[in-house]
Coordinates of C-alpha atoms in Angstrom, one line a residue:
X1 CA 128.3 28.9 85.1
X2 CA 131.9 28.1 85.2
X3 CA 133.0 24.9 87.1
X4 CA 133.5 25.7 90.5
X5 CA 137.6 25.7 90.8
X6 CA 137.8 27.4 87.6
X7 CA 139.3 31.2 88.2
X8 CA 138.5 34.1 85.9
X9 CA 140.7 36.8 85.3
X10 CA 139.3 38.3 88.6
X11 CA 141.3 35.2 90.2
X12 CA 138.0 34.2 92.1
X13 CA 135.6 31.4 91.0
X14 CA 132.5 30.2 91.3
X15 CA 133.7 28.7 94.6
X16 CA 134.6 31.7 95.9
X17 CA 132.9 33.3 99.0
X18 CA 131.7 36.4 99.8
X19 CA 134.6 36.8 102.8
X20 CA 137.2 35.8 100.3
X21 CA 135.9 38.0 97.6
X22 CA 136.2 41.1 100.1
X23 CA 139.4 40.5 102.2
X24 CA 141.6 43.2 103.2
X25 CA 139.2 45.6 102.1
X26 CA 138.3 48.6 104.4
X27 CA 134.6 49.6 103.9
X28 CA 134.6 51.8 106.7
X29 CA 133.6 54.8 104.6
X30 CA 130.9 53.7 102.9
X31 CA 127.5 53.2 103.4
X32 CA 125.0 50.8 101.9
X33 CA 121.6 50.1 101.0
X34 CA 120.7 46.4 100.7
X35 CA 117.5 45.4 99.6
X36 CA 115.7 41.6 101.0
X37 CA 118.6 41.7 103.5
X38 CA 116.2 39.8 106.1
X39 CA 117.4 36.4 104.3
X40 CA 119.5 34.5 101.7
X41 CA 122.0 36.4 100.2
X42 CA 120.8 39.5 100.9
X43 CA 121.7 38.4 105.1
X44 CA 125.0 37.4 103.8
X45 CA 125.9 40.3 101.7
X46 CA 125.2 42.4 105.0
X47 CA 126.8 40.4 107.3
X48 CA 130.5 41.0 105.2
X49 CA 129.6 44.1 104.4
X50 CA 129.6 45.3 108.1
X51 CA 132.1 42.7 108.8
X52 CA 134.4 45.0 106.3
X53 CA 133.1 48.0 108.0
X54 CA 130.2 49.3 105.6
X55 CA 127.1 50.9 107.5
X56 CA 124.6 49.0 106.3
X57 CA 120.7 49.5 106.1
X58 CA 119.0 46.6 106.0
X59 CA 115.9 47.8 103.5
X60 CA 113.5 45.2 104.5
X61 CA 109.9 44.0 104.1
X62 CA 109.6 42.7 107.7
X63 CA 111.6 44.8 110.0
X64 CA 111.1 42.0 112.8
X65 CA 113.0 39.3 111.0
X66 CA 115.1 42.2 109.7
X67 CA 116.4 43.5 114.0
X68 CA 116.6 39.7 114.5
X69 CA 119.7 39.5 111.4
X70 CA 120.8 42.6 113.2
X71 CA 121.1 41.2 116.7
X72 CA 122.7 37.9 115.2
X73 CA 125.6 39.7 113.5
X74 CA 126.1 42.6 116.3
X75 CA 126.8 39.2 118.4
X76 CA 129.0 38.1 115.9
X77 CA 130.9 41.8 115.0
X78 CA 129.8 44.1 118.1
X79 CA 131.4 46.7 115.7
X80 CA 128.9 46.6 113.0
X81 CA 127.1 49.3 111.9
X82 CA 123.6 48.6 110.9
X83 CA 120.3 49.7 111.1
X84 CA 117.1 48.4 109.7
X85 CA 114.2 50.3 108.0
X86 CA 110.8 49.5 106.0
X87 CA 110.7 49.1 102.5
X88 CA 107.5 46.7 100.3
X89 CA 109.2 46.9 97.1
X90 CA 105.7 45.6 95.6
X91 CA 104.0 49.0 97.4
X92 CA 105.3 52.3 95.6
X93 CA 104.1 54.0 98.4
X94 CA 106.4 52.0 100.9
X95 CA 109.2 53.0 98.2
X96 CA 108.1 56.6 98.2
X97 CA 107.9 56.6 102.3
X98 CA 111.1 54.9 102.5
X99 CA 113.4 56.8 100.2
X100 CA 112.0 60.2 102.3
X101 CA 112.7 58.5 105.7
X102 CA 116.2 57.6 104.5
X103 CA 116.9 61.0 103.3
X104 CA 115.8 62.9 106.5
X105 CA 118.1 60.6 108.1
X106 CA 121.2 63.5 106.4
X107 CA 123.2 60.1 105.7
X108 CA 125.7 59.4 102.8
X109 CA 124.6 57.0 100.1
X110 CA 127.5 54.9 98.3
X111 CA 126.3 51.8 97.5
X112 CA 123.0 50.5 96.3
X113 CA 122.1 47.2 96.3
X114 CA 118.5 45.9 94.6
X115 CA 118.8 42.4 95.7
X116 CA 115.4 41.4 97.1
X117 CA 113.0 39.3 94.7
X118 CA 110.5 37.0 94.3
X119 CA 110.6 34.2 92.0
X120 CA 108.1 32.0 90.1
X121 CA 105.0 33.2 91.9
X122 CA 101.3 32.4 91.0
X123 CA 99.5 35.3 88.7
X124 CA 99.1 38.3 91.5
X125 CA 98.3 42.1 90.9
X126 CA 100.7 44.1 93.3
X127 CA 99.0 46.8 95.1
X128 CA 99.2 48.9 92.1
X129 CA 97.9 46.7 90.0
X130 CA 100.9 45.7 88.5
X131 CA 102.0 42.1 88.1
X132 CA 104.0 41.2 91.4
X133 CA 107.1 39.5 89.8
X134 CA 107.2 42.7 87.5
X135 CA 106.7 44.8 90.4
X136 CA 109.1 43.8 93.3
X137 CA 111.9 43.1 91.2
X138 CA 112.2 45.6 88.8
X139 CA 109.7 48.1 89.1
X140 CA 110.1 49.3 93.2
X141 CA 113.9 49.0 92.4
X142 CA 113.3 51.4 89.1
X143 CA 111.4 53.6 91.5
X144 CA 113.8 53.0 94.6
X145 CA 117.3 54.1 92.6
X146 CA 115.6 57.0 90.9
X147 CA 115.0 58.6 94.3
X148 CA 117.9 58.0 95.4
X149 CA 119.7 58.9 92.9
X150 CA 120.5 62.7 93.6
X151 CA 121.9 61.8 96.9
X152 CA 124.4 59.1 95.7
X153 CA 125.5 61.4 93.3
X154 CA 126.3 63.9 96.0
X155 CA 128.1 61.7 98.0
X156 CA 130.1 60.7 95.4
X157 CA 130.7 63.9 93.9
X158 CA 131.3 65.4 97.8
X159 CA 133.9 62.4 98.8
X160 CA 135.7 61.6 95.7
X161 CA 134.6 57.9 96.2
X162 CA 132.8 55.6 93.2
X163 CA 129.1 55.1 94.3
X164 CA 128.5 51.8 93.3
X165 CA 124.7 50.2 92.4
X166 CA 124.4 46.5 92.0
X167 CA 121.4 44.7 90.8
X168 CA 120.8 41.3 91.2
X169 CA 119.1 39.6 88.1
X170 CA 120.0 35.6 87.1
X171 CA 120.5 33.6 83.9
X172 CA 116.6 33.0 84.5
X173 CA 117.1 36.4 82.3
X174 CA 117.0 33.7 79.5
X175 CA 114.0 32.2 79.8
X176 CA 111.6 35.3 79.5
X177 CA 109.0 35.5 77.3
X178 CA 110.2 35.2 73.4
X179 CA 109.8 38.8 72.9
X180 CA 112.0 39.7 76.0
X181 CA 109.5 42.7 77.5
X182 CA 105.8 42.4 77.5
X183 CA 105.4 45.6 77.7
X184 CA 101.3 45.7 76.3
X185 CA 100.8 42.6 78.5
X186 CA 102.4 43.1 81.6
X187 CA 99.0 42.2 83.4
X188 CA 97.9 39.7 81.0
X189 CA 96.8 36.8 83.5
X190 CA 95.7 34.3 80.2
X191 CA 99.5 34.1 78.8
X192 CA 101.0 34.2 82.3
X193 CA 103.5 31.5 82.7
X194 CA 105.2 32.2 86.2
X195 CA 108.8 31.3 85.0
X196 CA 108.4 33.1 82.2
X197 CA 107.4 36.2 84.0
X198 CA 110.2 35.8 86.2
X199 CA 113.0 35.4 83.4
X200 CA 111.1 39.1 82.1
X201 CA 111.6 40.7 85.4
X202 CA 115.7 39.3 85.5
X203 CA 115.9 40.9 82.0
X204 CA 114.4 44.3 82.9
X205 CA 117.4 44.4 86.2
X206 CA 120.0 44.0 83.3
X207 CA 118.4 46.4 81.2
X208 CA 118.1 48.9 84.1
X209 CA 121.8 48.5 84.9
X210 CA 122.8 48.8 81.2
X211 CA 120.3 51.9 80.8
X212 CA 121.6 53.8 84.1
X213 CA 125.5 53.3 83.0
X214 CA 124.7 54.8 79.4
X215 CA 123.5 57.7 81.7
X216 CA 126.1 58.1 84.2
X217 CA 128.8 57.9 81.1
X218 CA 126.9 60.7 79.3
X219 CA 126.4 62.4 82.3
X220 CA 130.0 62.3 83.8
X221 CA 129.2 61.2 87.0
X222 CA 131.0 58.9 89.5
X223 CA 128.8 56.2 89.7
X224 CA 128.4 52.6 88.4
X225 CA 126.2 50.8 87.7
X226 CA 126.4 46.4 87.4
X227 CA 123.9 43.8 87.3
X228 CA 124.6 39.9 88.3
X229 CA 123.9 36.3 88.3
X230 CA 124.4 35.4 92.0
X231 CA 124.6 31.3 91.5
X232 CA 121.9 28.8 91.5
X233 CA 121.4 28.7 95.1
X234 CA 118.6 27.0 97.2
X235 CA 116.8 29.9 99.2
X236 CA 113.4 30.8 99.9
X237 CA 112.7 31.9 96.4
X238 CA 111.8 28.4 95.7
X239 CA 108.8 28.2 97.8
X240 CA 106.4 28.6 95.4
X241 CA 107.9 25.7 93.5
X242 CA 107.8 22.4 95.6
X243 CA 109.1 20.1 93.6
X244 CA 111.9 21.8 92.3
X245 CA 112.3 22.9 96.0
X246 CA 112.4 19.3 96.9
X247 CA 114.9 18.2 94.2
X248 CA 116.9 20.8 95.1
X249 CA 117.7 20.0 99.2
X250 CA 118.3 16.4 97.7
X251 CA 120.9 17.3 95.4
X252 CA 122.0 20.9 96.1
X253 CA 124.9 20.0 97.8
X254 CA 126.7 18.5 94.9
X255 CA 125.7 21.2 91.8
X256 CA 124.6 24.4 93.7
X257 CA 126.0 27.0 95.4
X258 CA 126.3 27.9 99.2
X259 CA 125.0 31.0 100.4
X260 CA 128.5 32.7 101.0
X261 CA 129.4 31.3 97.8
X262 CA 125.9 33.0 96.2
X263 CA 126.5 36.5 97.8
X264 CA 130.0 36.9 96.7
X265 CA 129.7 38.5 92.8
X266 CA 127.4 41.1 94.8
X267 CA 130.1 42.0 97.7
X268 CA 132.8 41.6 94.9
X269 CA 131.0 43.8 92.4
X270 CA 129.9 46.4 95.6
X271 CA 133.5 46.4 97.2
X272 CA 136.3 45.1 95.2
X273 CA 139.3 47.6 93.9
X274 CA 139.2 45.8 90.3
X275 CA 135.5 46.6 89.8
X276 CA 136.6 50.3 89.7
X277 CA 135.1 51.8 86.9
X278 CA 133.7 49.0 85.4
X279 CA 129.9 49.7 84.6
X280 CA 126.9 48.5 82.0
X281 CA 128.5 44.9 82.7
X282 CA 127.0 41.4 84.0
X283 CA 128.7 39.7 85.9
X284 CA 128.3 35.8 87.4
X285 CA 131.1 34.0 89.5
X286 CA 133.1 37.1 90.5
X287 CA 134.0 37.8 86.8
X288 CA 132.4 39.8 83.9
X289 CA 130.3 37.9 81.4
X290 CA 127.4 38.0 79.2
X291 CA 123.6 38.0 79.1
X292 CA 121.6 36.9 76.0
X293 CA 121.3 39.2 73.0
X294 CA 118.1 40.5 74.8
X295 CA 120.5 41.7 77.4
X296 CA 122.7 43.3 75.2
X297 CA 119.7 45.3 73.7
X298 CA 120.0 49.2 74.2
X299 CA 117.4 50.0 72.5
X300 CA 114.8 48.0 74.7
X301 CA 116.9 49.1 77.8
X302 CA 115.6 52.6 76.8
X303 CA 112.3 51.6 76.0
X304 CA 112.1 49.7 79.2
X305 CA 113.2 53.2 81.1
X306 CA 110.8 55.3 79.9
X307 CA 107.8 52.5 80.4
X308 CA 109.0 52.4 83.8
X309 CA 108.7 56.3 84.2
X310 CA 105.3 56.7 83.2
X311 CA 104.2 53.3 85.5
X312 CA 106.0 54.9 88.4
X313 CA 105.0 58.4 87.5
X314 CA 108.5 59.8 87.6
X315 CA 110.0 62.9 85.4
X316 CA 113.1 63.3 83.7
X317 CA 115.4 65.4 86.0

């Protein structure tokens, strides 16, 4: 990460915020899916979305914690547009359910944002019997955008406006597993090393981003497609990690981010003018940068897509 006050040639830093990254800008046209919005940065990329004038659907795992966000931003923007709806991003089923309520809903789809995660966990099998780190951050996401797809390419193609998918990943994407992808041992309990296994599933959201850009180029289409490092910020992702957790309310103040200052690559990479047409990029502090070679790897971003397809069971199109 850059020192805070230093500014890319975005202008904007790592001290940047969210609401600074996004003023001026009308959103009132759009609308937005945010995944994990309930919390973190995923409640503060809502909150300026809608301030901007997005329609936002919160895409949440607990829909209770999810109407209370709601209620506490219609306080603070009565205007806001926002409505909450299911989504277990470690169920494929809730994906399934979710992507067919949200197109009987006859609503436009702009902007996609995979933010939610999990981080660090101990060994767990998702309800499909996939490895839960594997499975909430990139594989419901893989399944999520793939569904979706068809309709953000017909509101783009139907209102002449960029649709815009951002996936949140993290420098973590450096610290996978020495061959990058496991993909033979994705369920391999005995080599499990939680951080490890979280660094593989940060790699697979660049590689998803990098793989759906080659795509969209080939294909022509109006859409991007951007992965990010948010920040080192101190949010509930940490909770599986006490010590670390601990350490970090001690000293976060002085080397971390804020949340506002953690959300702000997303709204900037979902919102901002100068992100037109930029797509297959990473970005961290509100500029573009670079992941590891691992990151860079086209190859494995293709191998990685059609794993994915046969886990999730999807086709080609």
């Amino acid at each position: 990460m850059w020192p805070f006050w230093w500014k890319g040639a975005s202008g904007f830093s790592a001290h940047s915020t969210a609401e600074q990254v996004t003023h001026g800008i009308d959103g009132t046209a759009l609308t937005a899916i945010i995944t994990g919005a309930s919390s973190g940065i995923g409640e503060e990329t809502t909150r300026v979305l809608a301030l901007r004038g997005v329609h936002v659907v919160m895409a949440v795992r607990n829909v209770d914690s999810g109407n209370q966000v709601r209620a506490k931003i219609l306080k603070e923007t009565p205007q806001a547009k926002i409505d909450v709806m299911k989504l277990d991003l470690s169920s494929l089923a809730s994906v399934r359910s979710f992507a067919s309520q949200y197109k009987s809903l006859d609503l436009p789809l702009n902007l996609l944002i995979n933010n939610a995660g999990i981080m660090a966990c101990p060994f767990t099998l998702s309800s499909d019997n996939f490895e839960l780190q594997f499975a909430t951050n990139h594989l419901g996401h893989f399944l999520l955008t793939n569904l979706l797809l068809d309709m953000m390419k017909k509101t783009a193609n139907e209102s002449n406006i960029e649709g815009r998918i951002v996936i949140v990943s993290s420098e973590g994407h450096r610290y996978a597993y020495r061959e990058g992808i496991r993909i033979d041992k994705i369920n391999d309990e005995a080599s499990y090393n939680t951080l490890q296994a979280y660094g593989q599933s940060k790699l697979c959201n660049i590689l998803h981003a990098t793989e759906l850009a080659r795509q969209f180029k080939e294909q022509g289409v109006n859409i991007t497609a951007n992965s990010l490092h948010p920040g080192s910020i101190m949010t509930n992702l940490l909770r599986y990690h006490s010590f670390i957790n601990t350490l970090g309310n001690a000293v976060g103040k002085y080397v971390l981010k804020s949340i506002p200052q953690g959300a702000a690559t997303t709204c900037y990479a979902a919102l901002h003018p100068q992100a037109k047409g930029v797509s297959g990029e990473y970005l961290m502090d509100n500029n573009i940068s670079n992941p590891n070679s691992q990151g860079k790897d086209t190859d494995l971003a293709k191998k990685l897509w059609e794993f994915s397809l046969t886990l999730t069971g999807e086709e080609e199109s």
